[in-house]
Coordinates of C-alpha atoms and ligand atoms in Angstrom, one line a residue:
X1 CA 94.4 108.2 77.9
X2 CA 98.2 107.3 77.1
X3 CA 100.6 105.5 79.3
X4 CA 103.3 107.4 80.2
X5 CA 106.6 106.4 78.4
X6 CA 108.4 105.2 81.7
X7 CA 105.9 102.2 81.8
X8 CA 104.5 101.7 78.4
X9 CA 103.1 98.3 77.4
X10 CA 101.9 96.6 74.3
X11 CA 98.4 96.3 73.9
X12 CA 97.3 92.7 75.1
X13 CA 94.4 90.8 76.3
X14 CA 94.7 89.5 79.9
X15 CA 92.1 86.4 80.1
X16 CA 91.4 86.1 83.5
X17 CA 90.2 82.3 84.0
X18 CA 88.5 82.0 87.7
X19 CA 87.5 85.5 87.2
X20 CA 84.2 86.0 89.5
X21 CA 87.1 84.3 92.0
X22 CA 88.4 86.0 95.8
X23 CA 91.5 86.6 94.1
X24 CA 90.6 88.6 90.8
X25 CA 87.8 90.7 93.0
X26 CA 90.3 91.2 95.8
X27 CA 94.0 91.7 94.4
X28 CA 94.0 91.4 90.4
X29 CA 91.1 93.4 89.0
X30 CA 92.2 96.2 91.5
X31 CA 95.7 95.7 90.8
X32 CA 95.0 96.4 87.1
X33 CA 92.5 99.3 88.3
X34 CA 95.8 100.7 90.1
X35 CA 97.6 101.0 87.1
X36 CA 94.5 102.3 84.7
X37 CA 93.9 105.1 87.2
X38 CA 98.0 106.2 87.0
X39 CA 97.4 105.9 83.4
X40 CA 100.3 102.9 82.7
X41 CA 97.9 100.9 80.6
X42 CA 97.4 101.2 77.1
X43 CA 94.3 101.8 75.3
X44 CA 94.5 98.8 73.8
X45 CA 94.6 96.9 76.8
X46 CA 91.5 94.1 77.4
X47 CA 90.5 92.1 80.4
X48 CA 88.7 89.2 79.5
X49 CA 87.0 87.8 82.9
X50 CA 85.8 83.8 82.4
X51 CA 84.2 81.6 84.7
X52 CA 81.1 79.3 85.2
X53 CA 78.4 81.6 86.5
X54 CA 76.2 82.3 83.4
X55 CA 76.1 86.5 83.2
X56 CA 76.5 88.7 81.0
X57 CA 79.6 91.6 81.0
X58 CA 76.9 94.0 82.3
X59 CA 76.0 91.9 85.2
X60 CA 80.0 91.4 85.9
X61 CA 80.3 94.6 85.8
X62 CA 77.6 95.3 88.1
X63 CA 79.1 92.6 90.5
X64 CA 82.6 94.8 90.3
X65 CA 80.7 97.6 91.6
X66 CA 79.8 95.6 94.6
X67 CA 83.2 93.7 95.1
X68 CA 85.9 94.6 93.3
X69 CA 85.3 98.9 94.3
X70 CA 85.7 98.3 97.7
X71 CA 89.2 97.5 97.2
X72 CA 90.1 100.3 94.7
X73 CA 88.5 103.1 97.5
X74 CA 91.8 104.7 98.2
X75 CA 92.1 105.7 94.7
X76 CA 88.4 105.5 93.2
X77 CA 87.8 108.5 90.5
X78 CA 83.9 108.0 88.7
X79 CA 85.5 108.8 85.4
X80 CA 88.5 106.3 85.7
X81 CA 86.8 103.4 87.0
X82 CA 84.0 104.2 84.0
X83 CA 87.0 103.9 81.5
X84 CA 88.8 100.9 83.3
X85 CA 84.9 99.1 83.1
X86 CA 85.1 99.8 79.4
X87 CA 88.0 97.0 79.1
X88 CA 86.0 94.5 80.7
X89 CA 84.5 91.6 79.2
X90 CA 82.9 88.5 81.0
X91 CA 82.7 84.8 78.9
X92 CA 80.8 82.2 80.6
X93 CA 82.7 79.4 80.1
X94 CA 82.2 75.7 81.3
X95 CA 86.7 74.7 80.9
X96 CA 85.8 70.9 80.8
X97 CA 83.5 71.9 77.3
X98 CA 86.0 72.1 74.5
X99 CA 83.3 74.1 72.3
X100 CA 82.7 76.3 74.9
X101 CA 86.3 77.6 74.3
X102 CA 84.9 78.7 71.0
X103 CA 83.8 82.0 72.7
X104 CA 87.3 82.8 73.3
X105 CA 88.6 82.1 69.7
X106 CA 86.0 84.7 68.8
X107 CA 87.0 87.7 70.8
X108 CA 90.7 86.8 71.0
X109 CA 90.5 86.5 67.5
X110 CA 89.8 90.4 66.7
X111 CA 93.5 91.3 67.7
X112 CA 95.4 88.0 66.8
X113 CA 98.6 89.2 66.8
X114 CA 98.4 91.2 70.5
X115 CA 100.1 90.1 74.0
X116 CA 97.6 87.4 75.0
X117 CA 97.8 86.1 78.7
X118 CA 95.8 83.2 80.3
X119 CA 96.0 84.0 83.8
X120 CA 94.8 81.0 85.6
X121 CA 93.5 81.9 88.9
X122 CA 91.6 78.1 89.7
X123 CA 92.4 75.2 91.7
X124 CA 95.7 73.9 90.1
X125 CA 93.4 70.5 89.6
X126 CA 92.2 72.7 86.6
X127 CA 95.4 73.7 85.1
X128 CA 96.0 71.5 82.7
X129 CA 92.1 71.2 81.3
X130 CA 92.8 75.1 80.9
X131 CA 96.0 74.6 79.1
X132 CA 94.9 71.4 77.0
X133 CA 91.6 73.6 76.2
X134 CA 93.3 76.7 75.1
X135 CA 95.7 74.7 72.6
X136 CA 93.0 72.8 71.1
X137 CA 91.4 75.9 70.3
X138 CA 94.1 77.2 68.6
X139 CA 94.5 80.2 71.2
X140 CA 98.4 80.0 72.0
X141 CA 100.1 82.2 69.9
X142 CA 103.6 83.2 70.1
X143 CA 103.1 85.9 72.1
X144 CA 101.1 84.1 74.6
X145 CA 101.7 84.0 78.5
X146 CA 100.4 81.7 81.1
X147 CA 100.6 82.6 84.9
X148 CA 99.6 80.1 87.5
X149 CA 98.6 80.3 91.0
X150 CA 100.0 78.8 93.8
X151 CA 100.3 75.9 95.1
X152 CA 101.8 74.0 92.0
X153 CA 100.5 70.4 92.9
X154 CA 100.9 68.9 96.2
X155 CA 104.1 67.2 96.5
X156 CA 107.2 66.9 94.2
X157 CA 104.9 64.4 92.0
X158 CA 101.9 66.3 91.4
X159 CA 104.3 69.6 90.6
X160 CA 106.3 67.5 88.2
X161 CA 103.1 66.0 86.3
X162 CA 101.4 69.9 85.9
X163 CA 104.8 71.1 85.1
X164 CA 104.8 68.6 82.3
X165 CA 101.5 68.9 81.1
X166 CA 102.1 73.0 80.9
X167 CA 105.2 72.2 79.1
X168 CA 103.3 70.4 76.4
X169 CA 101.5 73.7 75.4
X170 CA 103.9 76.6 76.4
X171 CA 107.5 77.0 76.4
X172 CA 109.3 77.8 79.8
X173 CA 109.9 81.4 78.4
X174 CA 105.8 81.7 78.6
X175 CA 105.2 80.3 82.0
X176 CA 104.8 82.5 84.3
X177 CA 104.7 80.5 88.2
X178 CA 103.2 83.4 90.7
X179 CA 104.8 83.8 94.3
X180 CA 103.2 87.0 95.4
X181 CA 105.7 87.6 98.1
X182 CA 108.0 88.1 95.1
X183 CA 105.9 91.0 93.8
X184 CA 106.1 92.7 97.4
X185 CA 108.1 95.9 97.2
X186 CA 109.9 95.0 100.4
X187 CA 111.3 91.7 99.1
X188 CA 112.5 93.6 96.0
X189 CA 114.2 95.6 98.4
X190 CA 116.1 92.8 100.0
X191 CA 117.7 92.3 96.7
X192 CA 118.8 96.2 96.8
X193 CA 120.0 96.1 100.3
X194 CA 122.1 93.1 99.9
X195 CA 123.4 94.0 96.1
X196 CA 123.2 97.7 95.8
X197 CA 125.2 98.6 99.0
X198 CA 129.3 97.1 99.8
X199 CA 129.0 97.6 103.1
X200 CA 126.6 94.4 103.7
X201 CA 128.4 91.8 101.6
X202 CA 131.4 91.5 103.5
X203 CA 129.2 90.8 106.7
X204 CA 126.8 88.5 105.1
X205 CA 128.3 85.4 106.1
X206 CA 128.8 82.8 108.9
X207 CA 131.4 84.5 110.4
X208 CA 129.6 87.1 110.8
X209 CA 125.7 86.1 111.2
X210 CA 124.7 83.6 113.9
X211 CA 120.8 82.9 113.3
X212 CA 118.7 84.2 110.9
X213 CA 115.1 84.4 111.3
X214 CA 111.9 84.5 108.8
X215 CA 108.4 85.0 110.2
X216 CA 105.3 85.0 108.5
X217 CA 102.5 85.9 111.2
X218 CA 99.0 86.0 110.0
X219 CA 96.0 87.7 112.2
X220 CA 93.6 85.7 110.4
X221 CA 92.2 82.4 110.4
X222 CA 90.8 80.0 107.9
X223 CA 88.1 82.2 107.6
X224 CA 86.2 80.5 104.1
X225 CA 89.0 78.9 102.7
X226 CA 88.6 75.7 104.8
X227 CA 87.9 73.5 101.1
X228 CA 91.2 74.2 99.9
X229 CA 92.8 75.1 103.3
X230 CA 92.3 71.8 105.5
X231 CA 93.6 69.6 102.6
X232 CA 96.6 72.1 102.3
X233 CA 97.8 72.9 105.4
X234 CA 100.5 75.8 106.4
X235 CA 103.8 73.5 105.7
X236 CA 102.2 73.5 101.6
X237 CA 100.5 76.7 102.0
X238 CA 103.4 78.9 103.1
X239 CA 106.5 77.2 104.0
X240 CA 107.0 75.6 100.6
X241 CA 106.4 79.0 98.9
X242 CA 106.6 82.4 100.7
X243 CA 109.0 81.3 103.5
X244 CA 111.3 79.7 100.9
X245 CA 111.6 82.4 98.8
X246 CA 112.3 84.5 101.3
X247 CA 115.2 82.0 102.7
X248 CA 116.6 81.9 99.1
X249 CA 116.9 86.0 98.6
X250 CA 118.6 86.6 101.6
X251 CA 120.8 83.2 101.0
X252 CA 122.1 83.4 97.2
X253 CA 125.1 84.7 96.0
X254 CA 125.3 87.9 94.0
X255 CA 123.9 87.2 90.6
X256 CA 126.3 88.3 87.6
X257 CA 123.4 90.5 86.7
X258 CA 119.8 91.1 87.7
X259 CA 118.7 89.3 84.3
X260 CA 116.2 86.9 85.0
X261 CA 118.3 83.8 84.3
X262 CA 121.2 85.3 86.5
X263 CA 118.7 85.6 89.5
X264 CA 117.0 82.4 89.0
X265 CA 120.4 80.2 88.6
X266 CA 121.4 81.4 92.0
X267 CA 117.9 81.1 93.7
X268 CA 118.1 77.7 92.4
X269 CA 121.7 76.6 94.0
X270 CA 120.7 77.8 97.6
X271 CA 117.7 75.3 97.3
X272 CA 119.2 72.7 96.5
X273 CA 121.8 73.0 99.0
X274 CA 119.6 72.9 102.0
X275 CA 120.3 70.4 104.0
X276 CA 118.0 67.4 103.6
X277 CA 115.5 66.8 106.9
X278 CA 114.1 63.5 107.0
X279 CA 113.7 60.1 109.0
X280 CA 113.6 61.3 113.0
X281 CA 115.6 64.6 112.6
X282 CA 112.4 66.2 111.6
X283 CA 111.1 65.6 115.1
X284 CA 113.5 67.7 116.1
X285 CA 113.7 70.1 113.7
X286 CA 109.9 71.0 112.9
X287 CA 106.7 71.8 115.2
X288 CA 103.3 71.5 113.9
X289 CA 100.9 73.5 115.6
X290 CA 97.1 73.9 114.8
X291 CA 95.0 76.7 117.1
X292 CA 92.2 76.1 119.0
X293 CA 89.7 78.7 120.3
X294 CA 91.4 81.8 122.0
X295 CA 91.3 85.8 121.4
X296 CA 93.1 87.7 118.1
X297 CA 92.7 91.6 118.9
X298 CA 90.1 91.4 121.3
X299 CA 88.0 89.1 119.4
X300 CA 86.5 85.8 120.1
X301 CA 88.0 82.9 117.4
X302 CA 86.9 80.1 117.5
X303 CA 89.0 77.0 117.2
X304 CA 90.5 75.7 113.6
X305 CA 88.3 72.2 114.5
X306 CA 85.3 74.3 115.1
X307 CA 85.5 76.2 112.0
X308 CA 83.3 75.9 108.9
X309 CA 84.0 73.1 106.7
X310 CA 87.1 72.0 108.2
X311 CA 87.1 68.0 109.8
X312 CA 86.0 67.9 113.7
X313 CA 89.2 66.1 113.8
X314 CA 91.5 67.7 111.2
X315 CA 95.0 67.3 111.8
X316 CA 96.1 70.0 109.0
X317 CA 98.1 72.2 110.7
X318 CA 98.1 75.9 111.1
X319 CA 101.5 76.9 112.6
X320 CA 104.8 75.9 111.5
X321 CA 107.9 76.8 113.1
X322 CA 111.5 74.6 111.8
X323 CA 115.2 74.8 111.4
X324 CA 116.7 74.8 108.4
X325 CA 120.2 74.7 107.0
X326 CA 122.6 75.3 104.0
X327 CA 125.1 73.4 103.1
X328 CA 127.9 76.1 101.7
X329 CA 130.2 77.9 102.7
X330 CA 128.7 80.8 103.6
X331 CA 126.2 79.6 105.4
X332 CA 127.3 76.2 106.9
X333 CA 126.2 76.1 110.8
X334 CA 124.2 79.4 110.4
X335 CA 120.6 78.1 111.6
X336 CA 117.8 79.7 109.5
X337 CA 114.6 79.7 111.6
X338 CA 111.1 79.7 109.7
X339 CA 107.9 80.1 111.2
X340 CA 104.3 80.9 110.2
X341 CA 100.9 80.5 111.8
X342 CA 97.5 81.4 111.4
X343 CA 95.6 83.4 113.9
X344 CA 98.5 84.4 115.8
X345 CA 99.2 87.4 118.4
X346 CA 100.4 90.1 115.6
X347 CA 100.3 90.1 111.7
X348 CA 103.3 90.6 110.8
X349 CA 106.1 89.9 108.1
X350 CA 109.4 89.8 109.7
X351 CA 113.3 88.5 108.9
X352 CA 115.7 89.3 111.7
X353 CA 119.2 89.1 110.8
X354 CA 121.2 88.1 114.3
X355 CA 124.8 88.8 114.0
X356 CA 127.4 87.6 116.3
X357 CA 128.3 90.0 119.5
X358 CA 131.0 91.0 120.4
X359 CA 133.4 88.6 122.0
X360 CA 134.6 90.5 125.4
X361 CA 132.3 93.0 126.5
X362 CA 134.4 95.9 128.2
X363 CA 131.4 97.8 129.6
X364 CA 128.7 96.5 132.2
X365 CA 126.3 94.7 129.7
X366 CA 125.4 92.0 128.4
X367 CA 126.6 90.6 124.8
X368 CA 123.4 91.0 123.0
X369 CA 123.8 91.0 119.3
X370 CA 123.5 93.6 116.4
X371 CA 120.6 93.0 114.4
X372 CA 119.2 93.7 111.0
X373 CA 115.3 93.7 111.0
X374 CA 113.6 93.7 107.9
X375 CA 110.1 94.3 108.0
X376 CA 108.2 93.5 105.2
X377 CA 104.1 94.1 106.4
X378 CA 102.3 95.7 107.5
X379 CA 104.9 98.4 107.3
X380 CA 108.1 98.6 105.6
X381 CA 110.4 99.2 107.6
X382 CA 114.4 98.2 107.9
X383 CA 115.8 99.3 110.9
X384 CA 119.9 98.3 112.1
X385 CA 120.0 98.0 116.1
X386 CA 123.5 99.2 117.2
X387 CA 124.6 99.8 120.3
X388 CA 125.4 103.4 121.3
X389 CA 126.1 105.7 124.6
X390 CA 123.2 106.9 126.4
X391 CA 123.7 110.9 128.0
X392 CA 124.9 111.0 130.9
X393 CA 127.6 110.5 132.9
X394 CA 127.9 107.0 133.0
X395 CA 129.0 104.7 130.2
X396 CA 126.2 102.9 130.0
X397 CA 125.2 101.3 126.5
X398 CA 121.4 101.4 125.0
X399 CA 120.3 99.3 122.2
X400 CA 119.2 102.0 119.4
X401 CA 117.9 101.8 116.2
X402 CA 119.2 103.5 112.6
X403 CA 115.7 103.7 110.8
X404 CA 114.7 103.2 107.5
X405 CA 110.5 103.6 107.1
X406 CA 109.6 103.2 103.1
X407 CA 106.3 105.7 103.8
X408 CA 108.3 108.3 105.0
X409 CA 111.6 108.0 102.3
X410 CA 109.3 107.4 99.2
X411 CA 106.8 109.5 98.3
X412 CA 105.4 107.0 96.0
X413 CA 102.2 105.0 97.1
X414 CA 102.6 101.6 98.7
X415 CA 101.6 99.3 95.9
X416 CA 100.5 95.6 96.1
X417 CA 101.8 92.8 94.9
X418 CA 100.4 92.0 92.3
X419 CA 100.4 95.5 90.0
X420 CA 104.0 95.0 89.4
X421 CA 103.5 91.0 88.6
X422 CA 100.5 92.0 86.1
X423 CA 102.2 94.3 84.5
X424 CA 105.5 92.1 83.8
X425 CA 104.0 89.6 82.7
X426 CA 102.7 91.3 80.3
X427 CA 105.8 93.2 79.7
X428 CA 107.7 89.6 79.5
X429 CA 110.0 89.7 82.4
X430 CA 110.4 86.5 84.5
X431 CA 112.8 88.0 87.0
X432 CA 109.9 88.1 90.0
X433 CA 108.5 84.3 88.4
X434 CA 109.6 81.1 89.7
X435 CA 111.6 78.7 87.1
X436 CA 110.2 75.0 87.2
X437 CA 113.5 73.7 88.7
X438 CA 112.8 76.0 91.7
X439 CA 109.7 74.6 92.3
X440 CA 110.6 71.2 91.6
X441 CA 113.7 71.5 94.5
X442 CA 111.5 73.6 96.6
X443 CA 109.0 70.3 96.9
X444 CA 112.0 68.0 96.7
X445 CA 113.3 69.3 99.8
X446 CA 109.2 69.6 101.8
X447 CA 108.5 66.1 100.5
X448 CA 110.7 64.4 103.1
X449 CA 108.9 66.1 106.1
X450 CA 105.5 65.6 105.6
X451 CA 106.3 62.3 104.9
X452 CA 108.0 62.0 108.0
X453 CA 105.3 63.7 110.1
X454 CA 102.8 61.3 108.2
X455 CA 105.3 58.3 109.5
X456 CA 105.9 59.2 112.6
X457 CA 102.4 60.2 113.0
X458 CA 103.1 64.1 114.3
X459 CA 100.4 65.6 115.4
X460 CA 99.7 69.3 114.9
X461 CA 100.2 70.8 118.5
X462 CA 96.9 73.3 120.0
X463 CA 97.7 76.8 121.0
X464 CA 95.4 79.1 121.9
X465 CA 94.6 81.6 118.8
X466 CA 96.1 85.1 119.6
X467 CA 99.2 83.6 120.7
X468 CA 102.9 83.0 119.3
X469 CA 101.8 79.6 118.6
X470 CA 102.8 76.2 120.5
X471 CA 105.4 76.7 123.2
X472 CA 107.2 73.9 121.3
X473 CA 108.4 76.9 118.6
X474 CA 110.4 78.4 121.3
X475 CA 111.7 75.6 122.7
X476 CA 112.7 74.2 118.8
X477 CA 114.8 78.1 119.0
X478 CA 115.8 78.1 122.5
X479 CA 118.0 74.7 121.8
X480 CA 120.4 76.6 119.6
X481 CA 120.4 79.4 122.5
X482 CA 118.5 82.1 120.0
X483 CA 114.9 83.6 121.0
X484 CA 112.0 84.5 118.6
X485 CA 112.6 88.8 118.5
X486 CA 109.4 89.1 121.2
X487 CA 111.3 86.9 123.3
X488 CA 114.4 89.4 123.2
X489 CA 115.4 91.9 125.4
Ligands
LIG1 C1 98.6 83.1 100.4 C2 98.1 81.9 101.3 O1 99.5 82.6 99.5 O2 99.3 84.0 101.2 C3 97.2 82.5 102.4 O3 97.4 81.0 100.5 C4 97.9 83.6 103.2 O4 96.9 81.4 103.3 C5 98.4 84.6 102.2 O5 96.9 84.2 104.0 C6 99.3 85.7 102.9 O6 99.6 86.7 102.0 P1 99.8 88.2 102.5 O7 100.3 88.9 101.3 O8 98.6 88.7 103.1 O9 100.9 88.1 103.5

């Protein structure tokens, strides 16, 4: 088998550490599988699965069959998952036992000189045992990568202190900080809208755009992520990550160039001029909201309190809905309104563009805006609502929209995530990678809120699951005279 020349790699060993985990079983072993079956890995291409459970790579591979093939359905062939099971390899490893990392030197060892990436797919309390472990063992070459997981530490404190321990074994060229949303096609896509087309720049500015909003629904509960969820919370979970990122692509300026410095300079700027929230004007500007028992698609969920492992009287909260601002300007007084929530009505990913209307309406309508909706899941999908004649005699106007569905301009395959985030981390390209500053400014400006919910003592507000979330969401929109897009006619 031979990658094509479009996508060729360098042969490289991709240690997976946490890799009997959700994550490798459910996104990055099939995301690698993806790209063996199209044939864009190279032969020499290893995936070296570590974690506690003592097996053997047999028994891995016989847990794959049960977990990991599921996932890959869609594109399972007998003979390509046979050959993609042929770069497996499992190492039981025990991270807090240096000589256990002895193992590693072994196999790594056959191909010193190769693309070697330490994927770290653990709780981020293990991080730096992982990185301290590898260096004492003489693993981190040159061409050595580490990606982390999200969430980089807790608050601006715990972020800087893992940033600082990674920085003591790999340069900032080798970290590699994983937001998934990154990886999404569609997000890559707001980068081509906005920078590949004139017609949008001129527009994409205060005087143009009155509210901009970013939703992030999810259908699903805690389900069994309650350890790492109810300590966590959505503000830490999503907001400080996913939402963010999203705020910052459709905020920056043009980069000079779509090199990864260029892109991550200009990330950077738009996060550290959001406006500050702290003190009282958080109450104001932020709901917490936390779902109690209710019904998501017909089904029976139970409320977050009730759920396994999660406090009787946890007040982590689920929903999050805020207002937030940047100080430039292009964007001064243009409100950007983030929400997200578990166990809501719909999943869906969603940024709605509201530009201004018209100021004097000659026909018999009201001034309802132009919008620019940008759907990122479940389907892709960018559609412009203009405002148009409907037949007939009279001139009455009809909200239409000027479609763009992915699935139906691209014959290509929908991919996920984390395919093209594998494979540029092993190519070496940080464009779709967070830079420490941005996490550091992304905490710097969270920090203030939670602190101020914990001072004011906020608690999350119930709604009932399979809803929009607290009433207090719209009402936190509704004072700037702007609706959540369900609300809208
Ligand atoms: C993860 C969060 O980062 O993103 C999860 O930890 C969330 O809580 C998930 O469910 C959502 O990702 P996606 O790609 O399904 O929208």
């Amino acid at each position: 088998m031979s990658p094509t020349k479009e996508f060729s790699l360098a042969p490289f060993d991709l240690v997976l550490f946490g890799g009997t985990g959700d994550l490798a079983m459910r996104k990055l072993l099939p995301a690698m599988y993806f790209r063996h079956y199209e044939e864009q890995l190279p032969d020499d291409g290893r995936i070296i699965c570590v974690a506690r459970s003592a097996m053997s790579t047999e028994e891995f591979k016989q847990e794959m069959e049960r977990t990991v093939r599921q996932h890959v359905e869609s594109m399972y062939d007998e003979t390509a998952w046979a050959s993609f099971c042929d770069r497996i390899l499992y190492l039981s490893i025990d991270i807090t036992d240096q000589a256990q990392y002895q193992q590693l030197v072994e196999v790594l060892g056959e191909v010193p000189d190769r693309v070697r990436v330490f994927y770290l797919s653990t709780a981020p309390g293990l991080f730096s045992r992982i990185c301290d472990g590898v260096a004492k063992a003489g693993l981190v070459t040159e061409n050595s990568r580490v990606a982390l997981e999200k969430p980089l530490g807790r608050d601006l404190a715990s972020a800087v202190a893992i940033n600082d321990e990674l920085a003591e074994v790999f340069t900032e060229a080798q970290i590699y900080r994983i937001d998934h949303y990154l990886g999404k096609e569609t997000v890559q896509n707001l980068m081509a809208l906005r920078f590949g087309n004139y017609l949008f720049e001129p527009i994409w500015r205060r005087e143009h755009i009155s509210d901009i909003q970013i939703t992030i629904a999810e259908q699903l509960g805690v389900e069994s992520r309650a350890g790492y969820y109810d300590h966590t919370g959505a503000m830490r979970d999503m907001v400080q990550n996913h939402l963010l990122q999203l705020l910052v692509i459709l905020a920056m300026e043009p980069p000079v160039s779509i090199h990864p410095d260029a892109v991550r300079d200009e990330k950077i700027k738009i996060l550290r001029s959001l406006k500050p929230l702290s003190g009282r004007d958080v109450l104001d500007s932020t709901v917490r909201g936390q779902y109690s028992d209710g019904t998501v698609n017909g089904k029976p969920v139970i409320a977050y309190r009730d759920s396994d492992g999660v406090a009787p009287n946890s007040f982590t909260e689920t929903f999050v809905a805020l207002k937030a601002e940047i100080d430039s300007w292009r964007w001064q007084g243009v409100p950007f309104f983030l929400r997200t929530g578990k166990s809501l009505q719909d999943r869906r990913t969603e940024i709605v563009i509201n530009f201004r209307s018209v100021p004097h309406s000659i026909f018999d309508m009201p001034r309802v805006p132009n919008r620019l909706i940008i759907r990122l899941q479940p389907e892709e999908i960018i559609k412009f609502q203009i405002f148009a004649k409907g037949r007939g005699d009279e001139m009455r106007l009809q909200s239409v929209d000027l479609d763009l569905d992915f699935n139906q301009a691209f014959k290509k395959r929908q991919m996920i995530a984390y395919e093209r985030l594998l494979l540029d981390i092993i190519r070496g390209n940080q464009t779709l990678f967070n830079h420490r500053d941005e996490v550091t400014a992304a905490w710097g400006w969270i920090d203030p809120i939670i602190q101020s919910w914990e001072q004011y003592q906020v608690e999350p507000i119930p709604y009932a699951a399979g809803t929009w979330g607290p009433p207090a969401s719209s009402a936190l929109i509704a004072k700037h005279n702007c609706g959540w897009l369900e609300e809208c006619p």
